[in-house]
Coordinates of C-alpha atoms and ligand atoms in Angstrom, one line a residue:
X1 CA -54.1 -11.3 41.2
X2 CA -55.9 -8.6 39.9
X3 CA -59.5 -8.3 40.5
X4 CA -60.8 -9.5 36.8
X5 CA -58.9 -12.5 37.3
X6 CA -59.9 -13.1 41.0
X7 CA -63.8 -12.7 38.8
X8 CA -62.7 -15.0 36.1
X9 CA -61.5 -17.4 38.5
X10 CA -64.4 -17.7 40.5
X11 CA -67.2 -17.9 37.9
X12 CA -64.8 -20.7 35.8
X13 CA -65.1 -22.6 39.5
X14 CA -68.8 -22.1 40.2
X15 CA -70.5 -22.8 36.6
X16 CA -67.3 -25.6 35.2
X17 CA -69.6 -27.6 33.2
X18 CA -71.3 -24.8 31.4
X19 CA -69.0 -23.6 28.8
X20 CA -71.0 -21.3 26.8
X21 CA -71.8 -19.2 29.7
X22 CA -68.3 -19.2 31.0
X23 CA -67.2 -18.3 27.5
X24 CA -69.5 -15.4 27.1
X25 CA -68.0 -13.9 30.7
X26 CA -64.7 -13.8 29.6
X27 CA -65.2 -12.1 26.3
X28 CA -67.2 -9.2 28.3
X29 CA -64.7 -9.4 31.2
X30 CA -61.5 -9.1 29.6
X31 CA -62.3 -6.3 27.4
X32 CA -63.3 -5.0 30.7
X33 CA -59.9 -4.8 32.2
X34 CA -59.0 -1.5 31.0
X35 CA -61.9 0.1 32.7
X36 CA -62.2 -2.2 35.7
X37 CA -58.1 -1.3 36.5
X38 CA -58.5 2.2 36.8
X39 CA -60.6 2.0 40.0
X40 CA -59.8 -1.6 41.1
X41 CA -60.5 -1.0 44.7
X42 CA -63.7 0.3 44.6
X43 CA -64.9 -2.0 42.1
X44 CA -64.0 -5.2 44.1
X45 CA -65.4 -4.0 47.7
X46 CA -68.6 -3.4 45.7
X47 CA -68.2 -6.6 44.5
X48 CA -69.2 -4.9 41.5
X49 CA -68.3 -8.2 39.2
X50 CA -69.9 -11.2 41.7
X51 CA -73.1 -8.8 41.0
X52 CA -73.1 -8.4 37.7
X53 CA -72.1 -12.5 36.4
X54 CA -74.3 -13.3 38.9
X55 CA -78.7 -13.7 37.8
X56 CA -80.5 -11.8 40.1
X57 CA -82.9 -15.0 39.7
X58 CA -83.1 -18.3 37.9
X59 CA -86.0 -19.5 37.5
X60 CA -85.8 -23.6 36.9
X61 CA -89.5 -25.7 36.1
X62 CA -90.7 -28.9 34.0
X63 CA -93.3 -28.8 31.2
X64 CA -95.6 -31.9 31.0
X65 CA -97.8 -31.9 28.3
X66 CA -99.7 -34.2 26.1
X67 CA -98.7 -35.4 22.5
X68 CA -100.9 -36.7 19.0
X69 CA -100.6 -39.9 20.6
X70 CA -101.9 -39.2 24.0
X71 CA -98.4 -39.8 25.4
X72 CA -97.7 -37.3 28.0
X73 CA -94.1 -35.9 27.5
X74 CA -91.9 -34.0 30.0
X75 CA -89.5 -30.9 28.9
X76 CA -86.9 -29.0 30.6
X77 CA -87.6 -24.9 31.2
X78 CA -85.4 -21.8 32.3
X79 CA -86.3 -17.8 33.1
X80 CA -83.0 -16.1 33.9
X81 CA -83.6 -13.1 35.3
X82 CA -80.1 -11.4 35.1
X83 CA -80.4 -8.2 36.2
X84 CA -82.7 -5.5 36.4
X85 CA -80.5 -2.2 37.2
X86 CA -82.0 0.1 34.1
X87 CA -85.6 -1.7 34.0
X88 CA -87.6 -4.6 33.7
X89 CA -86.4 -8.3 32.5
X90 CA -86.3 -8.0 29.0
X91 CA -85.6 -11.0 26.4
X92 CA -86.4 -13.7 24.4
X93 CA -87.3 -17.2 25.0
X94 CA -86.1 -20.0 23.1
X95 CA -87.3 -23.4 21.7
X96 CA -84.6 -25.8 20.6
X97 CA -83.4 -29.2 21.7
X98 CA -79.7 -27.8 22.3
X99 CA -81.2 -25.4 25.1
X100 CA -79.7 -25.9 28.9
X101 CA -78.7 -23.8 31.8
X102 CA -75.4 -22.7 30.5
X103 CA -77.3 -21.6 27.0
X104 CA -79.9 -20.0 28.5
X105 CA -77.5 -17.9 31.0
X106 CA -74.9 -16.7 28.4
X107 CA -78.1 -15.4 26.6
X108 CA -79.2 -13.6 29.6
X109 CA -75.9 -12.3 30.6
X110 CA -75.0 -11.0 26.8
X111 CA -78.8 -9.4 26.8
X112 CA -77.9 -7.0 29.9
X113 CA -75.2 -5.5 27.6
X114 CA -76.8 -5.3 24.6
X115 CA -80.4 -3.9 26.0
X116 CA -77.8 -1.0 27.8
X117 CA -77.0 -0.4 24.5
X118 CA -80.0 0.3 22.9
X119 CA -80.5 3.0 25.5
X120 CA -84.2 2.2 26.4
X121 CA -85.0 1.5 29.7
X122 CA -84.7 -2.4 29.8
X123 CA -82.9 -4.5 31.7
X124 CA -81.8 -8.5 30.7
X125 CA -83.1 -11.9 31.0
X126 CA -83.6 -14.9 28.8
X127 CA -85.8 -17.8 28.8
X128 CA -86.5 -21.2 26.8
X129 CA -86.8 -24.7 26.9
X130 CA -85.1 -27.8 25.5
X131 CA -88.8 -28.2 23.5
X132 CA -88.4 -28.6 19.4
X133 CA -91.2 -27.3 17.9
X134 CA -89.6 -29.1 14.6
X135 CA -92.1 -31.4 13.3
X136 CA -94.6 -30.9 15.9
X137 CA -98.1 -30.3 14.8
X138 CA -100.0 -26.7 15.3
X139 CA -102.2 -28.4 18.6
X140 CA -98.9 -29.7 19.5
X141 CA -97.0 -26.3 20.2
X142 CA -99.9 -25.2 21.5
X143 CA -100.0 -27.6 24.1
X144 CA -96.6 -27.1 25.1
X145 CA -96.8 -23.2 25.1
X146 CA -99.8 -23.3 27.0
X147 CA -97.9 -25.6 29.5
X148 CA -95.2 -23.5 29.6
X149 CA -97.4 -20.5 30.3
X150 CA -99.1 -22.0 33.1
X151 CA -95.6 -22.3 34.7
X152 CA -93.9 -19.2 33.6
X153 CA -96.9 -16.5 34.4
X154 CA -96.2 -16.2 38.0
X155 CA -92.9 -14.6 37.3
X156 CA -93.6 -12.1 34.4
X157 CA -95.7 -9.0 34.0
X158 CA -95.5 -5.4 31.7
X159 CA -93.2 -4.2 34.3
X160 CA -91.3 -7.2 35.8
X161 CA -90.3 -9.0 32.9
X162 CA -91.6 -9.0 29.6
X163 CA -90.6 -12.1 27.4
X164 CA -90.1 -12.3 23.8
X165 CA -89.1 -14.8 20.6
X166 CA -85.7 -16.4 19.7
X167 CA -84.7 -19.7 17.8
X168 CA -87.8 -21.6 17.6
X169 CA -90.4 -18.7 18.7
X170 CA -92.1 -17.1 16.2
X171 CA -95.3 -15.6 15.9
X172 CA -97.3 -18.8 16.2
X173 CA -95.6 -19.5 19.0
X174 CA -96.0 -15.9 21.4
X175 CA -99.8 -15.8 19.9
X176 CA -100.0 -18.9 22.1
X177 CA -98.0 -18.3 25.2
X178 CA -100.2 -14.6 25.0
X179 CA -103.3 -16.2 24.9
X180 CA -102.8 -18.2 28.0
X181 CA -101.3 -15.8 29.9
X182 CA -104.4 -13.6 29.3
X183 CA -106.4 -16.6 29.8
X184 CA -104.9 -17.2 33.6
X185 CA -104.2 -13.6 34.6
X186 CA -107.1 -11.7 32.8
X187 CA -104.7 -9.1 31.8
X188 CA -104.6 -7.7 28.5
X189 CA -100.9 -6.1 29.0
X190 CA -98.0 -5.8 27.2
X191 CA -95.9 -9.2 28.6
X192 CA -94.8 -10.2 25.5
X193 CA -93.1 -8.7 22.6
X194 CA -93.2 -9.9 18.8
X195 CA -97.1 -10.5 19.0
X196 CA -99.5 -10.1 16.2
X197 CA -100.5 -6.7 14.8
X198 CA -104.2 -8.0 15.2
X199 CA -103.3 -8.0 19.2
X200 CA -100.9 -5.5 20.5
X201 CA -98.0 -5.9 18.1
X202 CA -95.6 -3.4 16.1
X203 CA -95.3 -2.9 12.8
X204 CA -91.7 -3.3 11.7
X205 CA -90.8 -5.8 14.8
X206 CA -90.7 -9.3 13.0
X207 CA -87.8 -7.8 10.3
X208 CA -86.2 -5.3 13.2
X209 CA -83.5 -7.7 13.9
X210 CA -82.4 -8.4 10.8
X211 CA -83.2 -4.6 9.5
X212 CA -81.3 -3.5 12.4
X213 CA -78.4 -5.8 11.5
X214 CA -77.8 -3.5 7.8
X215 CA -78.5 -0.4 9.4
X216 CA -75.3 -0.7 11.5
X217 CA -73.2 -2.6 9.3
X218 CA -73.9 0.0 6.8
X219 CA -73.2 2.6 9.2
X220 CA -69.6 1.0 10.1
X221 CA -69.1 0.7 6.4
X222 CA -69.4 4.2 5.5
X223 CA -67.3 5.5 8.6
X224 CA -64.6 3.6 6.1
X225 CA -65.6 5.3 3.1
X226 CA -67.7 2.8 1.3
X227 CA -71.3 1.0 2.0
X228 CA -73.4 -1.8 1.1
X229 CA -74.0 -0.7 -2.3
X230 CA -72.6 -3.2 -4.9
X231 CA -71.2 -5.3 -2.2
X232 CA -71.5 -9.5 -2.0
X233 CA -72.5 -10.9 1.6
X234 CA -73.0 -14.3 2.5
X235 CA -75.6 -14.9 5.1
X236 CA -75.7 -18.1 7.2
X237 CA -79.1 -19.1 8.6
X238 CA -82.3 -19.1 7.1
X239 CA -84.8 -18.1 10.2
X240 CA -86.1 -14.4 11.5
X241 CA -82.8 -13.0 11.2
X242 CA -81.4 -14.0 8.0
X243 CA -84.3 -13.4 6.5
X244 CA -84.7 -9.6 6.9
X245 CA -81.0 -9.6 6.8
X246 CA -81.0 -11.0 3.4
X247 CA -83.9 -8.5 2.7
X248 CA -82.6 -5.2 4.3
X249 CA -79.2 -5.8 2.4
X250 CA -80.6 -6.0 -1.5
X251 CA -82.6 -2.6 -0.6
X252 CA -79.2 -1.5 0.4
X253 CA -78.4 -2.5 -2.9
X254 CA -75.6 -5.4 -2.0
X255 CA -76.1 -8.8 -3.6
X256 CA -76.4 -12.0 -1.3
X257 CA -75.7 -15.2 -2.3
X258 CA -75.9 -17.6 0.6
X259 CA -78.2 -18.8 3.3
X260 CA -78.2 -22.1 5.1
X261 CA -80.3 -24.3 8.0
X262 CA -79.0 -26.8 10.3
X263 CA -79.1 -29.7 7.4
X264 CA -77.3 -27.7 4.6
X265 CA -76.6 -24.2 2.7
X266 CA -77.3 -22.5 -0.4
X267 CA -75.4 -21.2 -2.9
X268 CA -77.0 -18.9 -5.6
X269 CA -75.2 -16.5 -7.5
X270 CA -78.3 -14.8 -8.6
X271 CA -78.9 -13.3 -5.4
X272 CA -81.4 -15.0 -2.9
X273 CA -84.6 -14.7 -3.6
X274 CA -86.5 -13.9 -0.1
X275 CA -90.0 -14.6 -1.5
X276 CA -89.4 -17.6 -2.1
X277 CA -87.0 -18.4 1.0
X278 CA -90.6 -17.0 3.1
X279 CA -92.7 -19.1 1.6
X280 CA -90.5 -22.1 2.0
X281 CA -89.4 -21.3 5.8
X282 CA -92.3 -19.4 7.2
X283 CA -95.3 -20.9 5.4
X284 CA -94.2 -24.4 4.2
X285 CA -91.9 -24.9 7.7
X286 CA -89.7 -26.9 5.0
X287 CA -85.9 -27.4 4.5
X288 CA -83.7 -25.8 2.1
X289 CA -83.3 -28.5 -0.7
X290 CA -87.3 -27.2 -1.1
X291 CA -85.5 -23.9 -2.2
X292 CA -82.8 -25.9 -4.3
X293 CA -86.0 -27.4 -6.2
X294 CA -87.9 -24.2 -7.0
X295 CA -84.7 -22.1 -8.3
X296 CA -82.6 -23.2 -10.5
X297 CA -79.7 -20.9 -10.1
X298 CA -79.2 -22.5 -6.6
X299 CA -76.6 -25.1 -5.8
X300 CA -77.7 -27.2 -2.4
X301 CA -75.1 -28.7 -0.3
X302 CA -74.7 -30.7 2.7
X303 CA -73.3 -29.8 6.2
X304 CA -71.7 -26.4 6.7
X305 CA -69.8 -24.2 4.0
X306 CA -71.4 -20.5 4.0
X307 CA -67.8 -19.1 5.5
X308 CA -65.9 -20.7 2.4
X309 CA -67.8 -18.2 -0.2
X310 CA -66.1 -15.3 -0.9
X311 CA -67.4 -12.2 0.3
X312 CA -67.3 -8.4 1.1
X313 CA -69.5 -9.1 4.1
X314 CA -70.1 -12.4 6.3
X315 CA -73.4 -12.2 8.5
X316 CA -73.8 -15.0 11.1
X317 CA -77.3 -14.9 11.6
X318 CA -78.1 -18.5 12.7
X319 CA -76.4 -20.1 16.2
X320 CA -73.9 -19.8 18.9
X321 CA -70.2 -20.5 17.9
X322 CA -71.4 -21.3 14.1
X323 CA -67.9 -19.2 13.0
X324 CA -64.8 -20.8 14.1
X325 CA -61.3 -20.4 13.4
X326 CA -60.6 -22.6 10.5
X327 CA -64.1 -20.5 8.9
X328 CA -62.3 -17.4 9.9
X329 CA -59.3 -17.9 8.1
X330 CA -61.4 -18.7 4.9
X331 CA -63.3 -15.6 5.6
X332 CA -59.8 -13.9 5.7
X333 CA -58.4 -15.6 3.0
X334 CA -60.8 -14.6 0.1
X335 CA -60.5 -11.1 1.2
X336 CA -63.5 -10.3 3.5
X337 CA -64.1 -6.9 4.6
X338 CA -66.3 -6.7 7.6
X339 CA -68.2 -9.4 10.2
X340 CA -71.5 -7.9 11.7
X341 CA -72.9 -10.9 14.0
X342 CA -77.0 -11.6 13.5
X343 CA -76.8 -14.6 15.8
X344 CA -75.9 -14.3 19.8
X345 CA -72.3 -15.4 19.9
X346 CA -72.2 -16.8 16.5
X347 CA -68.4 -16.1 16.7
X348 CA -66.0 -18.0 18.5
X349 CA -63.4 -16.2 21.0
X350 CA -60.5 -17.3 18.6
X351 CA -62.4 -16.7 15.2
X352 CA -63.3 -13.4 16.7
X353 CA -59.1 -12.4 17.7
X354 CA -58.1 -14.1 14.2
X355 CA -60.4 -11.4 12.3
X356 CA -59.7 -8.3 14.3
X357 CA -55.4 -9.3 13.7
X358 CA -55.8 -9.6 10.3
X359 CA -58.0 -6.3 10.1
X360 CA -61.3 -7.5 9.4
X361 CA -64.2 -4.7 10.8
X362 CA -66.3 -6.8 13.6
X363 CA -69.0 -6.1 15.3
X364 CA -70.5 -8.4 17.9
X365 CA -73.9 -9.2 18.5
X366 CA -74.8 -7.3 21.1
X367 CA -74.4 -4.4 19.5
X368 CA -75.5 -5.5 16.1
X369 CA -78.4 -7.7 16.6
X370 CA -79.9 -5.2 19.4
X371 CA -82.5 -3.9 16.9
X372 CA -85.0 -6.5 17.7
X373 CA -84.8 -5.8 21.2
X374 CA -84.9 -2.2 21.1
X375 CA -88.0 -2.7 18.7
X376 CA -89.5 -4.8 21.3
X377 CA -89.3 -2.3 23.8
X378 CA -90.9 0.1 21.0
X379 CA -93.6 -2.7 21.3
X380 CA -94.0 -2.3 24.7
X381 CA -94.2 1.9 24.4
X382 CA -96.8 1.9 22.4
X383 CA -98.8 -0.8 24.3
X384 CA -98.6 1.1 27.5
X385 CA -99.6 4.2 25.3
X386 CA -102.6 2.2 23.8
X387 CA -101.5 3.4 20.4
X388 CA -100.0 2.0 17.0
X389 CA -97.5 3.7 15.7
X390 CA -96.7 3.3 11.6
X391 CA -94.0 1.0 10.0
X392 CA -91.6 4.2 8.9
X393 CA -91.9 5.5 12.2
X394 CA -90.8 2.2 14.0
X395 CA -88.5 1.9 10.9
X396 CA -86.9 5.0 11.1
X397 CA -86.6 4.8 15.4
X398 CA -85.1 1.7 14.5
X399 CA -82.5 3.3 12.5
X400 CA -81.5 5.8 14.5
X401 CA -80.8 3.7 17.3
X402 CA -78.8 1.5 15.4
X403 CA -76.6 4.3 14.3
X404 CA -76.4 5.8 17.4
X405 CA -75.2 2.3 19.0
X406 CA -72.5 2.4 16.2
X407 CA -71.6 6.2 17.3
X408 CA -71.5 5.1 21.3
X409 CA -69.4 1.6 20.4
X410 CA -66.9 3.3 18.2
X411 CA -66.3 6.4 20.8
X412 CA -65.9 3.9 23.7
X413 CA -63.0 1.9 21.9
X414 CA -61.6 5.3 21.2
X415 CA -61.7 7.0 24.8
X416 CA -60.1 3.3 26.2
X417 CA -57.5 3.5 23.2
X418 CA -58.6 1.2 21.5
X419 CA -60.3 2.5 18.5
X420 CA -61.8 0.0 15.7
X421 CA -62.6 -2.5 18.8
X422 CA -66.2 -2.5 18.6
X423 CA -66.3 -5.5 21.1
X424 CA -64.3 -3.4 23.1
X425 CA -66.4 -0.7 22.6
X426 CA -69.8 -2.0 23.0
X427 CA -68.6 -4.0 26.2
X428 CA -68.0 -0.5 27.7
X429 CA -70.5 1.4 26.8
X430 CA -73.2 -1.2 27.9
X431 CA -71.3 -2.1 31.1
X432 CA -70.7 1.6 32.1
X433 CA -74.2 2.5 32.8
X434 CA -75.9 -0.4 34.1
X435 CA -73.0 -0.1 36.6
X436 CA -74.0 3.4 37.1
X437 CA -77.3 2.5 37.6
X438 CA -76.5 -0.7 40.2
X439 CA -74.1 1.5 42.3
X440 CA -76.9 4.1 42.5
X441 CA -79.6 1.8 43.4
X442 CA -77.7 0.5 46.4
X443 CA -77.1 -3.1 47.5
X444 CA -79.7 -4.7 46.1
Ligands
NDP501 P1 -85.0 -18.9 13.9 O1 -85.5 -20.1 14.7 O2 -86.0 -18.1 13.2 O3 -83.9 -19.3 12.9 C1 -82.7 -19.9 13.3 C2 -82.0 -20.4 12.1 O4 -80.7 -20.9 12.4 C3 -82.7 -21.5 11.3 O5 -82.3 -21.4 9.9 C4 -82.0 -22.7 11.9 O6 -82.1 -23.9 11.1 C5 -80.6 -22.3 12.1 N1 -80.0 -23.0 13.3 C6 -80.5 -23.0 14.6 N2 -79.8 -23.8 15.3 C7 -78.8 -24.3 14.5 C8 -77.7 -25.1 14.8 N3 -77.4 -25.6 16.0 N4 -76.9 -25.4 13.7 C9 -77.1 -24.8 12.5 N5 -78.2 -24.0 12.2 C10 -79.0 -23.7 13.2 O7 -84.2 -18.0 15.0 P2 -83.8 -16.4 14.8 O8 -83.6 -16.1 13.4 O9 -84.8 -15.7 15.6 O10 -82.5 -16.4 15.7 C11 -81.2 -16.6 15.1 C12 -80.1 -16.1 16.0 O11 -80.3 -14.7 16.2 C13 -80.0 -16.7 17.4 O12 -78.7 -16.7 17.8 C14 -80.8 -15.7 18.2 O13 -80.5 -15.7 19.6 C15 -80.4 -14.4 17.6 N6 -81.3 -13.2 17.8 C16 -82.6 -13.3 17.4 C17 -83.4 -12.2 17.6 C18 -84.8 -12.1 17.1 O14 -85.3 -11.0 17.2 N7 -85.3 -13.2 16.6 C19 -82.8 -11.0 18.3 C20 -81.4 -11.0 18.6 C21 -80.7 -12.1 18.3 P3 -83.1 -25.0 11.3 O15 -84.5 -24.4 11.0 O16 -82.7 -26.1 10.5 O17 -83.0 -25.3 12.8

């Protein structure tokens, strides 16, 4: 049996029941083969594979805290530490009923990748709790983060692991989980990213993700002789992500005409408009039909449906495994041009094989959602420097690391022979020197 396989075997045995993290192994594994063959030996005496699918740490606690009512309530909390080979722990954390150990670890495991990507010094980890901060009041989520905090603290610091948002942590969110931390440690340091610009944050982080997301898939569009300009995208999600997504692409001059929550979607051919999606997501908190009411041009519908609009572009920007076959084919079948993923894993493995066969340009997430991470370790620069720095210059860093990852994915895929594979491609590339990095570090 060849080494990958012995790998594959043995982390489908040890984790069976937790699917998403076995799923997000074997994407990263088998594109892996290619590289891992031509030195199979050394590879597997290192035990170069255990290492790397295995967390250096997981970090397992409860969260008891006290409700409106005065009813104290009990959640579930995870800090995966998954390896720290090119620098400290860095990634988000996550509020959301869905969230469990196998969630929580494909996270981490996809963050090493993607952070050796952005080619800043940060290594991966990932964090959340099955918490949902949907309907809660203001004292409420401050109750909980502060809980959470008084839990988590002990594990993180500016150069151990430095914690940021994800689904369900925003800025309301990390301005609480900051000040308890600063309460209980009396540190003023940068231990979390996506904070306020009154405290320590960086201009340009809260749209970097979805900013990011454009810059590359403009970049990949023009390496095939067209761009964004003129082009129709359909967006699904309606959070951080999509947001600046949907934002970033009109000032790249394409025309979007979806976005959706977990209730329903939006359909308006006008274009979204992203004031109005702010004020109804970020200061209402409110549901789409909210957006339906205020513009007339919308349609509202039920359930899922974003992948059935045709497109030049499809952006999953909202959750895991959103984008499955039967959405891929409809992709396919009205003609779509390129996939660039917002979300973490938003694309299923057979989605993901049915686009690349029928010649659709994809790129996965941990290339093309890295900006907000490489943004958040701009954050954490300019902490330790005691400086701000201004929104074009974050902006423009944030561009040129995007591109760059888009120069590095594509010439992987090439130099493996498999050029237009930007899984592939950004699989090796972020594999190859964390590896590099463990093997000169030792056994550790
Ligand atoms: P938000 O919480 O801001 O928004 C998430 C959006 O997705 C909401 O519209 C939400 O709808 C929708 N959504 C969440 N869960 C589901 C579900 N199970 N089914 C359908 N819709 C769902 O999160 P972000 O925008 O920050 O994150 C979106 C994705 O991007 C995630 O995969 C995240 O890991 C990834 N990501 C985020 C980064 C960041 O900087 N924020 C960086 C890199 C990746 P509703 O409000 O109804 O729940």
């Amino acid at each position: 049996m060849s080494y990958v396989d012995e790998v594959l075997a043995r982390v489908q045995k040890q984790n069976a029941d937790q699917p998403e993290f076995l799923q997000a192994v074997k994407e990263v594994l088998e594109s892996l083969r290619v590289v891992i063959e031509a030195d199979e030996e050394k590879y597997r005496k290192e035990a170069l594979l255990e290492r790397l699918t295995t967390p250096e740490r997981q970090i397992l606690f409860r969260v008891p805290w006290v409700d409106d009512k005065g009813q104290v309530q009990v959640n579930n909390a995870y800090r995966i530490q998954f390896n720290s080979a090119i620098g400290p722990y860095k990634g988000g954390l996550r509020f959301h009923p869905s969230v469990n150990l196998s969630i929580i670890k494909f996270l981490g495991f996809e963050q090493v990748f993607k952070n050796s990507l952005t080619g800043l010094p940060i290594g991966g980890g990932k964090g959340g709790s099955d918490f949902d901060p949907k309907g809660k009041s203001d004292r409420e989520v401050m109750a909980f983060c502060q809980a959470f905090m008084t839990e988590l603290y002990k594990y993180i610091g500016k150069d151990e692991d430095v914690p940021a948002g994800d689904i369900g942590v925003g800025g309301r969110e990390i301005g609480f989980l900051y000040g308890q931390y600063k309460k209980i440690t009396g540190l003023y340091e940068g231990v979390l990213t996506g904070k306020g610009l009154t405290y320590g944050g960086s201009l340009a982080r809260t749209e970097a993700t979805g900013y990011g997301l454009l810059y590359i898939t403009n970049a990949l569009l023009k390496d095939h002789g067209t761009s964004l300009e003129g082009k129709t995208v359909v967006v699904s999600g309606a959070g951080n992500v999509a947001t600046y997504a949907i934002q970033k692409a009109q000032q790249l001059g394409a025309k979007v005409v979806t976005c959706s929550d977990s209730n329903g979607w939006i359909y308006d051919p006008d274009g979204i408009d992203v004031a109005l999606l702010k004020e109804v997501k970020e200061v209402k908190r409110a549901r789409l039909t909210e957006y339906k009411a205020a513009r007339p041009s919308a349609e509202y519908h039920e359930g899922k449906g974003v992948w059935t609009v045709k497109c030049d572009v499809a952006l999953p920007c909202a959750t895991q495994n959103e984008l499955g076959l039967d959405d891929a084919k409809a992709l396919v079948a009205n003609g779509v041009m390129a996939v660039c993923e917002g979300a973490n894993m938003p694309t299923t493995l057979e989605a993901t094989q049915y686009l690349q066969d029928n010649g659709v340009l994809f790129i996965c997430g941990k290339a093309s959602n890295a900006g907000g991470v490489a943004t958040s370790a701009l954050e954490m620069s300019q902490n330790s420097e005691r400086l701000h720095w201004t929104f074009e210059e974050v902006d423009s860093k944030l561009q040129g690391i995007m591109e760059n990852i888009y120069k590095n994915i594509s010439e992987a895929a090439k130099k493996y022979g498999m050029e237009g594979n930007y899984v592939a491609g950004a699989n090796i590339a972020g594999f190859l020197k964390v590896v590099n990095a463990m093997e000169a570090q030792g056994i550790v």
